[in-house]
PDB file of N, CA and C and ligand atoms in Angstrom:
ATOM      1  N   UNK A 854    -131.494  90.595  59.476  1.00 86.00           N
ATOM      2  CA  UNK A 854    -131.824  91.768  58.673  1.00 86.00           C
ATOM      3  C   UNK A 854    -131.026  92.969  59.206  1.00 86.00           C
ATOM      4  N   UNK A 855    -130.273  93.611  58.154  1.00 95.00           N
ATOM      5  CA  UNK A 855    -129.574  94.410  58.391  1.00 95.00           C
ATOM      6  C   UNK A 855    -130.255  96.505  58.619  1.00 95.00           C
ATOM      7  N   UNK A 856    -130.096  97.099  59.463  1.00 98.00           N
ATOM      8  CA  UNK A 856    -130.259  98.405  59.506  1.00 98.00           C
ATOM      9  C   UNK A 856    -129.630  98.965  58.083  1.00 98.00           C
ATOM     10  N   UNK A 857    -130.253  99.679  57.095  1.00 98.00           N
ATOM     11  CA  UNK A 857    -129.667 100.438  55.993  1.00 98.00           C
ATOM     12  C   UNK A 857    -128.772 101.628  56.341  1.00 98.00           C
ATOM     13  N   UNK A 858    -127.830 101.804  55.349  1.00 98.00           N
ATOM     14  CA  UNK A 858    -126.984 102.930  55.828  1.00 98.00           C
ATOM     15  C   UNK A 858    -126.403 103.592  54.442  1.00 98.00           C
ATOM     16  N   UNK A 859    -125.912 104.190  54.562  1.00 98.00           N
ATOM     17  CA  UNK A 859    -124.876 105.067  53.658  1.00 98.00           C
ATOM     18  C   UNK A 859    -125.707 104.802  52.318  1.00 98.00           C
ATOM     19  N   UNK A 860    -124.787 104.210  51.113  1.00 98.00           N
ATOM     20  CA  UNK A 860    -125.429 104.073  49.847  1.00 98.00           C
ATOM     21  C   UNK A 860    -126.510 103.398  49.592  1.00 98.00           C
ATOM     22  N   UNK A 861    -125.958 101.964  50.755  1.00 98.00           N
ATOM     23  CA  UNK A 861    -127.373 101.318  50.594  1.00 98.00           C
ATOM     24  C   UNK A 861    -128.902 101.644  51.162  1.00 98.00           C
ATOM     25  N   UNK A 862    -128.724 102.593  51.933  1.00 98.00           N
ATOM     26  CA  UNK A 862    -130.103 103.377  52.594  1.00 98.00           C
ATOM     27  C   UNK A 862    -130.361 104.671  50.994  1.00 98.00           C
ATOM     28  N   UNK A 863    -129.224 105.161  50.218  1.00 98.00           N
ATOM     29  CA  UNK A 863    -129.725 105.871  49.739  1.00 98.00           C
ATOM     30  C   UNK A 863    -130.018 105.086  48.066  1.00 98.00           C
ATOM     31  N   UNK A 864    -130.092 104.035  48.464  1.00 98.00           N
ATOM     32  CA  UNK A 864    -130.536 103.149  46.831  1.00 98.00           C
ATOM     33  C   UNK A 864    -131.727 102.624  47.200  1.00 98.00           C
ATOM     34  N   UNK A 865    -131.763 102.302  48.552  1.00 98.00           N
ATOM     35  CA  UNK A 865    -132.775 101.450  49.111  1.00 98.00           C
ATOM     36  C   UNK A 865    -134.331 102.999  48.838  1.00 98.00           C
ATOM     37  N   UNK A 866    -133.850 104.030  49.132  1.00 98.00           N
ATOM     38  CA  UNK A 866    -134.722 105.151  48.886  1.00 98.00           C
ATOM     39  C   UNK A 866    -135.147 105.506  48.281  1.00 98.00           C
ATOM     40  N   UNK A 867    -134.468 105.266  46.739  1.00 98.00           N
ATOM     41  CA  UNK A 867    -134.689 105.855  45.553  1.00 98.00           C
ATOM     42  C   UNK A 867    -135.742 104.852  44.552  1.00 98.00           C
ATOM     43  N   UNK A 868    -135.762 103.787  45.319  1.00 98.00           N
ATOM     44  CA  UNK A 868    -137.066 102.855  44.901  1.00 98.00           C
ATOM     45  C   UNK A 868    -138.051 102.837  45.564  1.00 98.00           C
ATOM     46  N   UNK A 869    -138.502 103.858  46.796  1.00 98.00           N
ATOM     47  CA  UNK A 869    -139.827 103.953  47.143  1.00 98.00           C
ATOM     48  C   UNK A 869    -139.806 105.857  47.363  1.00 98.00           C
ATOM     49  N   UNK A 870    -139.626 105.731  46.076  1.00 98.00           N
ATOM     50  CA  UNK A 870    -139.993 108.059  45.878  1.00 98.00           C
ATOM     51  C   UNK A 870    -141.073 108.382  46.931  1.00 98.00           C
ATOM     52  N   UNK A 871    -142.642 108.083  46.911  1.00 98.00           N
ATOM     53  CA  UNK A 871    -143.628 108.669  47.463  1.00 98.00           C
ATOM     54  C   UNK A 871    -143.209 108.538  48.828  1.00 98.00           C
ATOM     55  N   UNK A 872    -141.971 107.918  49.471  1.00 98.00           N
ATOM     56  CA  UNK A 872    -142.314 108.412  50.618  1.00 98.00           C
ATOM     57  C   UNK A 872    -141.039 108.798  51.199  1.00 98.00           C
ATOM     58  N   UNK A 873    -141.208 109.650  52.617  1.00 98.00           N
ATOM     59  CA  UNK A 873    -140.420 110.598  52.994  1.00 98.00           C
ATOM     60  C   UNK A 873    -139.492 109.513  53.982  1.00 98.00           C
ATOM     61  N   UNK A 874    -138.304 109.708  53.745  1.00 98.00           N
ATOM     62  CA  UNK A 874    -137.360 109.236  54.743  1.00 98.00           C
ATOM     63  C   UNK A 874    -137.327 110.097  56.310  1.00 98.00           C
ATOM     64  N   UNK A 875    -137.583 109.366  57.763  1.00 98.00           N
ATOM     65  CA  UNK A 875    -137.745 109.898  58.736  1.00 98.00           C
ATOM     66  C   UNK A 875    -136.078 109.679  59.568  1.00 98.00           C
ATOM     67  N   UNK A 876    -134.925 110.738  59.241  1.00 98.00           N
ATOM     68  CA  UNK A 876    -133.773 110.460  59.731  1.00 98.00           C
ATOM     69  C   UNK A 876    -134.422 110.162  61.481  1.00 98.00           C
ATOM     70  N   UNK A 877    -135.231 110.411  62.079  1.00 98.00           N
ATOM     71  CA  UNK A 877    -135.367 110.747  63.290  1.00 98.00           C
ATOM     72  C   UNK A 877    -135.631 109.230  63.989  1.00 98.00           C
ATOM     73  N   UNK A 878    -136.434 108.566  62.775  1.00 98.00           N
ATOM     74  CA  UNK A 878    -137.200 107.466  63.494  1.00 98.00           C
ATOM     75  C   UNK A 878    -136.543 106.297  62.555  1.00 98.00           C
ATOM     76  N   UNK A 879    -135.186 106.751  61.886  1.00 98.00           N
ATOM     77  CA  UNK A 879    -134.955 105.670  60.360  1.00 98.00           C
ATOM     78  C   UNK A 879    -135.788 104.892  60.427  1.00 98.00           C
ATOM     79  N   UNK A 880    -137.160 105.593  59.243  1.00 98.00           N
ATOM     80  CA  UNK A 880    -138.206 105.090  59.064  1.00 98.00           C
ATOM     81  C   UNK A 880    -138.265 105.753  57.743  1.00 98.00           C
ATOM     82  N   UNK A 881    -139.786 105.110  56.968  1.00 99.00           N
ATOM     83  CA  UNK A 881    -140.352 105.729  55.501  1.00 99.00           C
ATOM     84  C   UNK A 881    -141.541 106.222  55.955  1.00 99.00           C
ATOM     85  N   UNK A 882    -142.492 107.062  55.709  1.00 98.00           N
ATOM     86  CA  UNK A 882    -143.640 107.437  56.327  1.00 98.00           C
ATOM     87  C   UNK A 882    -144.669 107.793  54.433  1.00 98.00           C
ATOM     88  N   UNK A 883    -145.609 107.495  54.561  1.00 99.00           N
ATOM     89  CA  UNK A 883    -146.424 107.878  53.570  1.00 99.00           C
ATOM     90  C   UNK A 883    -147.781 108.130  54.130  1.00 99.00           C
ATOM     91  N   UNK A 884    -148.124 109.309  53.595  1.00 98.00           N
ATOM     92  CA  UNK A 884    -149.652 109.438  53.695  1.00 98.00           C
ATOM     93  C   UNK A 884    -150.927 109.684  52.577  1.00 98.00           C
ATOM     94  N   UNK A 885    -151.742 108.698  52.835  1.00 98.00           N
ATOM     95  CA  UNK A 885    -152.779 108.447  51.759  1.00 98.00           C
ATOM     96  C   UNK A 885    -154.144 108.996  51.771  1.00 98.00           C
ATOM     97  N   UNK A 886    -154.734 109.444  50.791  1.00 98.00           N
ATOM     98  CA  UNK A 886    -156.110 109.393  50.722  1.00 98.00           C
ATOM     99  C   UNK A 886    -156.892 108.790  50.041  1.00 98.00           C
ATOM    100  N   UNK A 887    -157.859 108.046  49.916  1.00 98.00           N
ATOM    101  CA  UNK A 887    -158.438 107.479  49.563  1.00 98.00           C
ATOM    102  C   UNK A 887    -160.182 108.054  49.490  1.00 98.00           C
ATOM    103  N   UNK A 888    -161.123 107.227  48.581  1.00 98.00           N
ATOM    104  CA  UNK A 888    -161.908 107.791  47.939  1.00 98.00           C
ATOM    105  C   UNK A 888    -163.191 108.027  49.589  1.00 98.00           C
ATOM    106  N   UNK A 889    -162.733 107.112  50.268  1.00 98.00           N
ATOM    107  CA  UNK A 889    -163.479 107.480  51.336  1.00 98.00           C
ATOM    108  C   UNK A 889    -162.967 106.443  52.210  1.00 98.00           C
ATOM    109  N   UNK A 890    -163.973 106.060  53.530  1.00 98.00           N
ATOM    110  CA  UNK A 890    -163.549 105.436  54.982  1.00 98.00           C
ATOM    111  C   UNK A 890    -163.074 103.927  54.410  1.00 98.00           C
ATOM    112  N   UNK A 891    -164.260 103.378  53.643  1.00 98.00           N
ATOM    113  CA  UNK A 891    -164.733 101.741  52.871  1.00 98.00           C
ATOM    114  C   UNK A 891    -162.889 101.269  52.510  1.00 98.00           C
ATOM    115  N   UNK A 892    -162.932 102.596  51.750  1.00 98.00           N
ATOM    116  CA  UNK A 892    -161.887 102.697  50.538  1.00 98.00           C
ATOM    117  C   UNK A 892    -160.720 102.388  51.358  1.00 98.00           C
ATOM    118  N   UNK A 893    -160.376 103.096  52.159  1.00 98.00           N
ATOM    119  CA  UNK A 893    -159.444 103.302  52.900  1.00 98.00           C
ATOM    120  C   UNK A 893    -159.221 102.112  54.000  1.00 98.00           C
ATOM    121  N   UNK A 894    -160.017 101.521  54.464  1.00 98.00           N
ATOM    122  CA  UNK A 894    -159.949 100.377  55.121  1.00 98.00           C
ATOM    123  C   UNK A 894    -159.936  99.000  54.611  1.00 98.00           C
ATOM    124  N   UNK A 895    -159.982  99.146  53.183  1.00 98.00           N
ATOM    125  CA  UNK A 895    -159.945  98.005  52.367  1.00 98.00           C
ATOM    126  C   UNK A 895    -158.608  97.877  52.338  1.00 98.00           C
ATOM    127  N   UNK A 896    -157.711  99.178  51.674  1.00 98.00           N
ATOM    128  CA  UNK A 896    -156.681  99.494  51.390  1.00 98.00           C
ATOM    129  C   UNK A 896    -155.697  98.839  53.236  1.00 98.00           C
ATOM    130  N   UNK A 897    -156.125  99.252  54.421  1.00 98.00           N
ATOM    131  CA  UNK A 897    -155.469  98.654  55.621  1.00 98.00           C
ATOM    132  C   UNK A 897    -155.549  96.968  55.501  1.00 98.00           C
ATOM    133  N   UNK A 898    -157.015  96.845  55.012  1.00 98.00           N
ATOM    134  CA  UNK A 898    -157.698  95.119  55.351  1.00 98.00           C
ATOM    135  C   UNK A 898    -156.449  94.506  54.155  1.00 98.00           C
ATOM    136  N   UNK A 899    -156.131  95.002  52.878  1.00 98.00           N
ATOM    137  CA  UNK A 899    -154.885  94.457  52.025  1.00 98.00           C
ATOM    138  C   UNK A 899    -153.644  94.129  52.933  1.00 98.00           C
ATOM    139  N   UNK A 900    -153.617  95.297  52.994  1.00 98.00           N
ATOM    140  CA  UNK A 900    -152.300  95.503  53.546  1.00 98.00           C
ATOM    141  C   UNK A 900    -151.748  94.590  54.790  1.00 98.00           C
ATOM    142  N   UNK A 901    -152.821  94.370  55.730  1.00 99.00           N
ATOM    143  CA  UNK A 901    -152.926  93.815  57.047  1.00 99.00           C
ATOM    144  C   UNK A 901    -152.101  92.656  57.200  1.00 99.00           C
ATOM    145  N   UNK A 902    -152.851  91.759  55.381  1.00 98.00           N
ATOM    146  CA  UNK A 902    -152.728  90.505  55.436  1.00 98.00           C
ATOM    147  C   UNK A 902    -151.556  90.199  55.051  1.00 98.00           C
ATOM    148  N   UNK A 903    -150.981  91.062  53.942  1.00 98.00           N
ATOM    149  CA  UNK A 903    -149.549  91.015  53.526  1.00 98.00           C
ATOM    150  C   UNK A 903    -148.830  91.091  54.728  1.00 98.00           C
ATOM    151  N   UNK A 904    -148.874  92.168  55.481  1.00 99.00           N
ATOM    152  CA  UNK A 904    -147.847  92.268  56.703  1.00 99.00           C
ATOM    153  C   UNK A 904    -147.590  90.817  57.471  1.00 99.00           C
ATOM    154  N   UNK A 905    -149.120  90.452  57.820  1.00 98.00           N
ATOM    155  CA  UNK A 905    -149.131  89.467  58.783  1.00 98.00           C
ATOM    156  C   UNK A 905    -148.035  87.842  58.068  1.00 98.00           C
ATOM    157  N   UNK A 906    -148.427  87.782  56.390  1.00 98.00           N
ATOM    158  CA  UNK A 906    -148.037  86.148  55.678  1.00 98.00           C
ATOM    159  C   UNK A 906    -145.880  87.083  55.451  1.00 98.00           C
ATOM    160  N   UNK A 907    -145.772  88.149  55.564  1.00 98.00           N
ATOM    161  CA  UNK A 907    -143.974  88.103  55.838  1.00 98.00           C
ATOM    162  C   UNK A 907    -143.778  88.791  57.263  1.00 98.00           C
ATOM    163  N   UNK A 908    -144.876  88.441  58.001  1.00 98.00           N
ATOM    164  CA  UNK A 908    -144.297  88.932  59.868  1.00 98.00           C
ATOM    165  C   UNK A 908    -143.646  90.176  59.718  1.00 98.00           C
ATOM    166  N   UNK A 909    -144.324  91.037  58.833  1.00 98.00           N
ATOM    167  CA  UNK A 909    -143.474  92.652  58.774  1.00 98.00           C
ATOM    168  C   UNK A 909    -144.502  93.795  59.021  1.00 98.00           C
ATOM    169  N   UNK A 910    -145.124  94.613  60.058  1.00 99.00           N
ATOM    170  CA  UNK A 910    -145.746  95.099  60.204  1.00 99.00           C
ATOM    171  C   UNK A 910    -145.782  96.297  60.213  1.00 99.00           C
ATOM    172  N   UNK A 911    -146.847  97.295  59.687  1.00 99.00           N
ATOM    173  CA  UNK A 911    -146.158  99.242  59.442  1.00 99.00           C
ATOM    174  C   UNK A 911    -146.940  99.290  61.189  1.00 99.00           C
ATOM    175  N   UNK A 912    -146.171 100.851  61.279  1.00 98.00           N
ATOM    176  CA  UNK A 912    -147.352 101.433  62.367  1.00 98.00           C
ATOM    177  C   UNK A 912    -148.033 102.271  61.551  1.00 98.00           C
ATOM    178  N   UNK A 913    -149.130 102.544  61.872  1.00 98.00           N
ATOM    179  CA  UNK A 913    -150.392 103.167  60.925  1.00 98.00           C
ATOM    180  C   UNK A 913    -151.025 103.642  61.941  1.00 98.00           C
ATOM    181  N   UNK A 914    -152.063 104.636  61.452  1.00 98.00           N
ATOM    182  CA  UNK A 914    -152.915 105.220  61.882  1.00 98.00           C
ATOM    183  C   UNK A 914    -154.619 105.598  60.542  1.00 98.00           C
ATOM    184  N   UNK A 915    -155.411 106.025  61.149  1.00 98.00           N
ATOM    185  CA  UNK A 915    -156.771 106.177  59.974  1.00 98.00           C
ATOM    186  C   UNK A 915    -157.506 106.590  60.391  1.00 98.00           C
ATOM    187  N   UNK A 916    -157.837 107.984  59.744  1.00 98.00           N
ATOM    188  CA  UNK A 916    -158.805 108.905  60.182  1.00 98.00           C
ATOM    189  C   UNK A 916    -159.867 108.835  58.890  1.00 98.00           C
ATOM    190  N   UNK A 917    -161.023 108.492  59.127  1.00 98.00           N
ATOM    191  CA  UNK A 917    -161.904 108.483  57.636  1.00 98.00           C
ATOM    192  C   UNK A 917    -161.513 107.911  56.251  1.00 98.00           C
ATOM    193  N   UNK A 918    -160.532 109.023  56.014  1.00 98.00           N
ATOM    194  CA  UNK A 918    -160.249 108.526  54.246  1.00 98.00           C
ATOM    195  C   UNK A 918    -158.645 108.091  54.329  1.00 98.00           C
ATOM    196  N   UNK A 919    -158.224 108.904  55.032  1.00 98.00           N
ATOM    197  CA  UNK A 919    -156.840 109.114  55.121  1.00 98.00           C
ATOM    198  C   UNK A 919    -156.071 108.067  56.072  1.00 98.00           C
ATOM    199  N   UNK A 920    -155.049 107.121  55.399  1.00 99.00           N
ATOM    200  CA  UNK A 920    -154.280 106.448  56.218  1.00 99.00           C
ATOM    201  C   UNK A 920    -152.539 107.157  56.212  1.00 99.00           C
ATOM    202  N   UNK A 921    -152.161 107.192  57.442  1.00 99.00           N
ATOM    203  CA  UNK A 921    -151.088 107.419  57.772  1.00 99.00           C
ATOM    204  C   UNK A 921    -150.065 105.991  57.842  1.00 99.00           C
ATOM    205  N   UNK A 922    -149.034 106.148  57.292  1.00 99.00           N
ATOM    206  CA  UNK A 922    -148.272 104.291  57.585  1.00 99.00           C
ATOM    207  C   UNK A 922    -146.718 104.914  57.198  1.00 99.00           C
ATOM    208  N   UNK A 923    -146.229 104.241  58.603  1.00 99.00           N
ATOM    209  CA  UNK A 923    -144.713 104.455  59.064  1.00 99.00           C
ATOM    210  C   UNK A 923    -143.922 102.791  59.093  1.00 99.00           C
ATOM    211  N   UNK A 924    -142.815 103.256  58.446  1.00 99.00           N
ATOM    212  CA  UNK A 924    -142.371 101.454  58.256  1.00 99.00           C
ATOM    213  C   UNK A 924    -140.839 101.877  58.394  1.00 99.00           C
ATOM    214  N   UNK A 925    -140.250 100.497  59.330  1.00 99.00           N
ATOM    215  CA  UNK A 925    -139.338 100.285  60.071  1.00 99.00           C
ATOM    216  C   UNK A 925    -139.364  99.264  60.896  1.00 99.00           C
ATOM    217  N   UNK A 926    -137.948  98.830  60.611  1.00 98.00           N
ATOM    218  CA  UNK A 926    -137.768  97.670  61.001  1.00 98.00           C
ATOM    219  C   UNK A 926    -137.111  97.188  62.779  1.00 98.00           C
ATOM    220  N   UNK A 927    -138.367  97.350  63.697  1.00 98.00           N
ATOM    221  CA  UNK A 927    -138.246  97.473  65.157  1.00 98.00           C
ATOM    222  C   UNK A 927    -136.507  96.353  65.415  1.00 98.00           C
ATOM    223  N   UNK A 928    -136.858  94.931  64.778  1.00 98.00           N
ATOM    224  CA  UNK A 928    -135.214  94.101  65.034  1.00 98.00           C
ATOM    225  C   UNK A 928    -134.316  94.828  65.169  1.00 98.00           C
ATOM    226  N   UNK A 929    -134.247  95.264  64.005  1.00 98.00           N
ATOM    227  CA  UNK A 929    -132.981  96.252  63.623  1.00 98.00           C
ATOM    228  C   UNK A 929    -132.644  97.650  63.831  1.00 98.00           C
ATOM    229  N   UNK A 930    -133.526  98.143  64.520  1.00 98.00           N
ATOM    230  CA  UNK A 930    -133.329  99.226  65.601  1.00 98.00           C
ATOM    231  C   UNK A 930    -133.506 100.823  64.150  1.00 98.00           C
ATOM    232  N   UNK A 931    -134.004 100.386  62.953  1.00 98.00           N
ATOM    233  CA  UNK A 931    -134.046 101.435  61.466  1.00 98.00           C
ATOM    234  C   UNK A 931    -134.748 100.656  60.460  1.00 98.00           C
ATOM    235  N   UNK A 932    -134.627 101.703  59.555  1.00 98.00           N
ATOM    236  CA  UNK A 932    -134.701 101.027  58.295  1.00 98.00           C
ATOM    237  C   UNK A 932    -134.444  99.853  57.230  1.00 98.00           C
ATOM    238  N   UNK A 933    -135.029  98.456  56.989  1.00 98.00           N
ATOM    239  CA  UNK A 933    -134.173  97.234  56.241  1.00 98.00           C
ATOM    240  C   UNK A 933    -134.676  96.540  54.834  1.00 98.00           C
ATOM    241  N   UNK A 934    -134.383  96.494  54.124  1.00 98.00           N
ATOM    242  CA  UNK A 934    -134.994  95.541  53.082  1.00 98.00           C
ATOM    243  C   UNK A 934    -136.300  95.541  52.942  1.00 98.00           C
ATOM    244  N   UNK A 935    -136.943  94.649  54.978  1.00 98.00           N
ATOM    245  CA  UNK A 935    -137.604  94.922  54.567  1.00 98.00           C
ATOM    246  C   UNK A 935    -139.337  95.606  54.720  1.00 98.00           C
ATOM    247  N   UNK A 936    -138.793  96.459  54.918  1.00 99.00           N
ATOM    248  CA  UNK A 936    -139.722  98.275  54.387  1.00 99.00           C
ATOM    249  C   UNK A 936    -139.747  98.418  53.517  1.00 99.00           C
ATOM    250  N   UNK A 937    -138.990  98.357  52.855  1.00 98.00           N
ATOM    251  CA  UNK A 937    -138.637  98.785  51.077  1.00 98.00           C
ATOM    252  C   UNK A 937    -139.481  97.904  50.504  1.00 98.00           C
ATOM    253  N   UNK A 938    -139.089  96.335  51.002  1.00 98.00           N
ATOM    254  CA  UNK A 938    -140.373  95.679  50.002  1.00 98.00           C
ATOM    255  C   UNK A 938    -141.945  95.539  50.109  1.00 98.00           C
ATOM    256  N   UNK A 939    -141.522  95.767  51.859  1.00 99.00           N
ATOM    257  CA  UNK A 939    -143.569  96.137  52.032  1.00 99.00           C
ATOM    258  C   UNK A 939    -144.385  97.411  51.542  1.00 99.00           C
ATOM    259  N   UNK A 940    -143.013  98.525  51.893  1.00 99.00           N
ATOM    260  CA  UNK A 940    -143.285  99.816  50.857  1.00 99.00           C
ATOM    261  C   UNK A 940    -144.188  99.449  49.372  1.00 99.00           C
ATOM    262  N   UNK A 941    -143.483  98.638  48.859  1.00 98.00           N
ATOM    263  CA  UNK A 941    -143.598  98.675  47.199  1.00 98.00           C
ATOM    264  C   UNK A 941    -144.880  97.831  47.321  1.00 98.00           C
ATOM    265  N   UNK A 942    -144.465  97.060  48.199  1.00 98.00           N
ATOM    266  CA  UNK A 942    -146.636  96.468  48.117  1.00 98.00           C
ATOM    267  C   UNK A 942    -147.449  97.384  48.101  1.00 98.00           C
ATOM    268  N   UNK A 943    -147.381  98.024  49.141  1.00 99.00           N
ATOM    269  CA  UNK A 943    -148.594  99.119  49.560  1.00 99.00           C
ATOM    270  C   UNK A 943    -148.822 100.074  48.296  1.00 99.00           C
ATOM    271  N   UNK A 944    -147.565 100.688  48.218  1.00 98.00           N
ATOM    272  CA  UNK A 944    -148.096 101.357  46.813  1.00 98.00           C
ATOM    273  C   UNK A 944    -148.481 100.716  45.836  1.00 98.00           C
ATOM    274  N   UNK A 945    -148.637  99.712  45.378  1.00 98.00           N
ATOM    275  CA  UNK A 945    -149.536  98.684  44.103  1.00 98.00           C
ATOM    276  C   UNK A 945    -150.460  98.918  44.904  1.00 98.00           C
ATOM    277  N   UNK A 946    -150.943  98.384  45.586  1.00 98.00           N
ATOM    278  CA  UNK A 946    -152.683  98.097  46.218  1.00 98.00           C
ATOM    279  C   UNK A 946    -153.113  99.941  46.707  1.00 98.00           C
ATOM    280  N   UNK A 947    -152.213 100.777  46.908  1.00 98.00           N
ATOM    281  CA  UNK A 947    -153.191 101.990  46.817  1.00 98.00           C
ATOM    282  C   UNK A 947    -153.192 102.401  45.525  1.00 98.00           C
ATOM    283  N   UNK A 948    -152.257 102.307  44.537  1.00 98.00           N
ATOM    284  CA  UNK A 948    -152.565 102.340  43.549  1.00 98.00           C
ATOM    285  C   UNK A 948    -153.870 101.786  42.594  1.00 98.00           C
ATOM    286  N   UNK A 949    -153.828 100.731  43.092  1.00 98.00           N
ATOM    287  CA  UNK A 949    -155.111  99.959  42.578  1.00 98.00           C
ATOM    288  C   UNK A 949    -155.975 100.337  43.084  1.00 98.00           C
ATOM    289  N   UNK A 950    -156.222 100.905  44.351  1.00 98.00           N
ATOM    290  CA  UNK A 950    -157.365 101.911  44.913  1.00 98.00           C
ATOM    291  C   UNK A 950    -157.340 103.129  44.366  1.00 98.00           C
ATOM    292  N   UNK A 951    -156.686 103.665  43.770  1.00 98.00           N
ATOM    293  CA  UNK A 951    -157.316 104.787  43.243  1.00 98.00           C
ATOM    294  C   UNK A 951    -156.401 105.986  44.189  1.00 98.00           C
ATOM    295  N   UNK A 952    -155.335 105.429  45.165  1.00 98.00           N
ATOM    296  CA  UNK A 952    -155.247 106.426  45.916  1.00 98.00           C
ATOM    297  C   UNK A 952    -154.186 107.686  45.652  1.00 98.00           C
ATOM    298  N   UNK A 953    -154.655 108.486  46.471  1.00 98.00           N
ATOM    299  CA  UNK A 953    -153.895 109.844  46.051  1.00 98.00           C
ATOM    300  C   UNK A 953    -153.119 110.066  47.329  1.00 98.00           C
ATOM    301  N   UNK A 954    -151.716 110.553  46.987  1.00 97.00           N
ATOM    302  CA  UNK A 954    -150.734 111.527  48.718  1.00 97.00           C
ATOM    303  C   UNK A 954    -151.933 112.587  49.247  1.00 97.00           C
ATOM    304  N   UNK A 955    -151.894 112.188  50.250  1.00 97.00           N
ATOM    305  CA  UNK A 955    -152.324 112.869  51.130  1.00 97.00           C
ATOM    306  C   UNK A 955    -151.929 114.657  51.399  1.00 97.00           C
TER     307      UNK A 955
HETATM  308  C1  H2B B1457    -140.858  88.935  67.174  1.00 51.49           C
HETATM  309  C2  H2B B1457    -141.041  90.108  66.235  1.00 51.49           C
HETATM  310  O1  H2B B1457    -142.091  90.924  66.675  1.00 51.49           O
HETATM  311  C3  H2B B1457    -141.386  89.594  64.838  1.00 51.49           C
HETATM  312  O2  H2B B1457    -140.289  88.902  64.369  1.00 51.49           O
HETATM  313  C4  H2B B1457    -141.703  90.696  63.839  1.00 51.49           C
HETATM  314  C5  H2B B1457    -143.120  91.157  63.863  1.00 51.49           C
HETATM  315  N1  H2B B1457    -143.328  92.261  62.945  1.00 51.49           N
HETATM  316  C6  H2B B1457    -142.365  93.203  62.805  1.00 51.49           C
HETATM  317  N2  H2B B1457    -142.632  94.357  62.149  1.00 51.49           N
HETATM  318  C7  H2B B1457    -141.708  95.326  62.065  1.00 51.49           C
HETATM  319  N3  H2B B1457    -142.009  96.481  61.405  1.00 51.49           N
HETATM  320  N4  H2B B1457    -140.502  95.172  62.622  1.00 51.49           N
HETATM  321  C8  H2B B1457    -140.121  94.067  63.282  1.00 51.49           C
HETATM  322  O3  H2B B1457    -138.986  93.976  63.768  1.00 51.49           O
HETATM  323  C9  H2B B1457    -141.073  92.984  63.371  1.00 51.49           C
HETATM  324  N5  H2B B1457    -140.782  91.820  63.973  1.00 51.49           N
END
């Protein structure tokens, strides 16, 4: 898996809008709210399992409602593929929660 760069970091970007590119950490970072703690940990308990069945894991954090989730690809020392495609999971399933940017 390759580190993204030049066009392909900026195509690879333009298919996950809601979240902010971190030049610092070449990372994607999104932050969520959700309807409450339940909500919000359902939304991690989804997510968990996806990460775990393609061995691709965010770093996250969760305070009550609100989940914090940073994605990057530790192999590859940035950003790869695939973030972008665990990206696009997460947003379906907070979507389907109901969730709102933080
Ligand atoms: C051995 C290595 O930890 C595994 O191949 C997986 C586990 N989950 C991972 N998750 C992320 N975000 N980046 C990785 O490089 C990664 N590697």
């Amino acid at each position: 898996m390759t580190k993204l760069e030049g066009a392909a970091l900026t195509a690879a970007l333009a298919q996950v809008p809601a979240w902010t590119f971190d030049a610092q950490r070449h990372a994607i970072r999104r932050a969520l709210r959700l309807a409450d703690f339940n909500a919000a940990f359902g939304l991690m308990t989804r997510v968990a399992l996806e990460a775990e069945r393609r061995n691709h894991h965010p770093e996250w954090s969760n305070v009550y409602d609100r989940v914090d989730i940073v994605l990057t690809t530790h192999d590859a020392g940035g950003l790869t593929e695939r973030d972008i495609a665990l990206a696009r999971f997460i947003d379906a399933a907070a979507a389907a929660l109901g969730a709102r940017d933080a």
